[in-house]
Each structure stands twice: as C-alpha cells, then as structure tokens.
C-alpha cells in the first residue's frame, strides 16, 4: 500500500514538473513562441455577423509585405482579397522627394 502511494505521488510530481522541463529545453534550444516570427500584423477586424469577421492581416518579410483580407467564420478561414501592403509611414519632418508629373517630363 505504501509503495503504491509513493509511486502515485512520484508520478503526480513528475507530471507537475513536465511544463518546467519543456520550457527549459525550449530556452536551451532557442525555440521561440507563437507570434514571435518574421511578422504578421492584424490591421483591422470587422464583425459582419455573430460568428463572422472580415480580418485584414499584413504578412511577409519586410521587403515584400502583403495585405490579406480574410473571411473568418467558426468553421473556416477564406482569403477574400490580396493586395500589396502600404509603405511604412515616414517619421515627422522627413522630406518626400517630389517627381514631376509624367506629362511634364515628355518633351
């Protein structure tokens, strides 16, 4: 009886320490958690029904960002539209180069 109780207690202790062991291994291996990758950013979310959303997400590497318009329901996610991402906003005081209109450059 005492041996069975000891075995069950050791098993429960082992199960309690399992998450700590997994975190330690991940830290040693350099594994990053969800959401810390190259980068996806939720730009907007619009509810169109009780369980339906239209979500705009910006994804991809910095030099080739793309905006995806996604239809999200409880059962599925569908890509509704794809468009190039807007360039990042310029810092205040930045000078934007002005190019002459196309018609004025024709001689």
Short mmCIF file of C-alpha atoms in Angstrom, two decimals:
data_model
loop_
_atom_site.label_atom_id
_atom_site.label_comp_id
_atom_site.label_asym_id
_atom_site.label_seq_id
_atom_site.Cartn_x
_atom_site.Cartn_y
_atom_site.Cartn_z
CA UNK A 1 0.00 0.00 0.00
CA UNK A 2 2.75 2.45 0.94
CA UNK A 3 4.71 1.58 -2.19
CA UNK A 4 1.66 2.28 -4.41
CA UNK A 5 1.09 5.63 -2.70
CA UNK A 6 4.75 6.55 -3.22
CA UNK A 7 4.56 5.59 -6.91
CA UNK A 8 1.41 7.68 -7.48
CA UNK A 9 2.93 10.70 -5.67
CA UNK A 10 6.12 10.44 -7.75
CA UNK A 11 4.07 10.26 -10.95
CA UNK A 12 2.00 13.34 -9.99
CA UNK A 13 5.19 15.26 -9.14
CA UNK A 14 6.73 14.27 -12.47
CA UNK A 15 3.62 15.49 -14.34
CA UNK A 16 3.71 18.79 -12.41
CA UNK A 17 7.37 19.37 -13.36
CA UNK A 18 6.86 18.48 -17.04
CA UNK A 19 5.93 22.04 -18.22
CA UNK A 20 9.00 23.47 -16.49
CA UNK A 21 11.19 20.90 -18.21
CA UNK A 22 9.68 21.71 -21.61
CA UNK A 23 10.29 25.46 -21.10
CA UNK A 24 13.88 24.77 -20.08
CA UNK A 25 14.51 22.67 -23.21
CA UNK A 26 12.91 25.35 -25.42
CA UNK A 27 15.07 28.06 -23.84
CA UNK A 28 18.22 25.99 -24.36
CA UNK A 29 17.31 25.22 -27.98
CA UNK A 30 16.32 28.82 -28.80
CA UNK A 31 12.77 27.92 -29.80
CA UNK A 32 10.52 30.98 -29.96
CA UNK A 33 6.86 31.02 -29.02
CA UNK A 34 3.91 31.62 -31.32
CA UNK A 35 3.69 35.16 -32.66
CA UNK A 36 7.40 35.98 -32.47
CA UNK A 37 8.23 35.01 -36.03
CA UNK A 38 9.00 37.20 -39.05
CA UNK A 39 5.83 39.09 -38.52
CA UNK A 40 2.20 39.16 -39.17
CA UNK A 41 0.14 42.10 -38.02
CA UNK A 42 -3.63 42.34 -37.73
CA UNK A 43 -4.53 45.64 -39.39
CA UNK A 44 -8.30 45.60 -38.82
CA UNK A 45 -11.18 43.38 -37.75
CA UNK A 46 -14.81 43.98 -38.74
CA UNK A 47 -17.67 41.89 -37.38
CA UNK A 48 -20.24 41.09 -40.07
CA UNK A 49 -22.32 38.65 -38.04
CA UNK A 50 -22.40 36.86 -34.69
CA UNK A 51 -19.65 34.43 -35.71
CA UNK A 52 -18.28 36.03 -38.89
CA UNK A 53 -15.41 38.50 -39.21
CA UNK A 54 -13.53 40.19 -42.02
CA UNK A 55 -9.89 40.45 -40.91
CA UNK A 56 -7.12 42.34 -42.71
CA UNK A 57 -3.68 40.90 -41.95
CA UNK A 58 -0.28 42.16 -43.10
CA UNK A 59 2.18 39.29 -43.65
CA UNK A 60 5.53 38.55 -45.24
CA UNK A 61 9.12 39.72 -44.96
CA UNK A 62 9.75 43.48 -44.59
CA UNK A 63 10.74 43.95 -48.25
CA UNK A 64 7.67 42.15 -49.64
CA UNK A 65 4.74 42.78 -47.28
CA UNK A 66 1.27 41.74 -48.47
CA UNK A 67 -2.16 42.51 -47.02
CA UNK A 68 -4.63 39.63 -46.94
CA UNK A 69 -8.34 40.24 -46.48
CA UNK A 70 -9.69 37.13 -44.78
CA UNK A 71 -13.22 35.96 -44.16
CA UNK A 72 -13.23 34.19 -40.80
CA UNK A 73 -16.07 32.01 -39.52
CA UNK A 74 -16.30 29.41 -36.77
CA UNK A 75 -15.67 26.68 -39.35
CA UNK A 76 -13.21 28.18 -41.84
CA UNK A 77 -10.91 30.95 -42.98
CA UNK A 78 -11.07 32.11 -46.62
CA UNK A 79 -8.84 34.58 -48.44
CA UNK A 80 -11.16 37.17 -49.97
CA UNK A 81 -8.56 39.53 -51.47
CA UNK A 82 -4.79 40.09 -51.66
CA UNK A 83 -3.12 43.48 -52.11
CA UNK A 84 0.35 44.96 -51.64
CA UNK A 85 0.96 46.49 -48.22
CA UNK A 86 1.18 50.24 -47.81
CA UNK A 87 4.72 51.52 -47.22
CA UNK A 88 5.58 52.37 -43.63
CA UNK A 89 4.72 55.88 -42.51
CA UNK A 90 7.57 58.38 -42.70
CA UNK A 91 8.81 59.91 -39.46
CA UNK A 92 7.74 63.51 -38.75
CA UNK A 93 9.89 66.05 -40.58
CA UNK A 94 11.00 63.60 -43.28
CA UNK A 95 11.31 65.04 -46.77
CA UNK A 96 9.47 63.19 -49.52
CA UNK A 97 11.14 63.57 -52.95
CA UNK A 98 8.80 65.21 -55.45
CA UNK A 99 8.86 63.89 -59.00
CA UNK A 100 7.49 65.97 -61.88
CA UNK A 101 4.22 64.73 -63.38
CA UNK A 102 4.61 62.28 -66.25
CA UNK A 103 3.13 64.69 -68.82
CA UNK A 104 5.62 67.46 -67.99
CA UNK A 105 8.60 65.12 -68.43
CA UNK A 106 7.65 64.47 -72.08
CA UNK A 107 9.47 66.81 -74.49
#
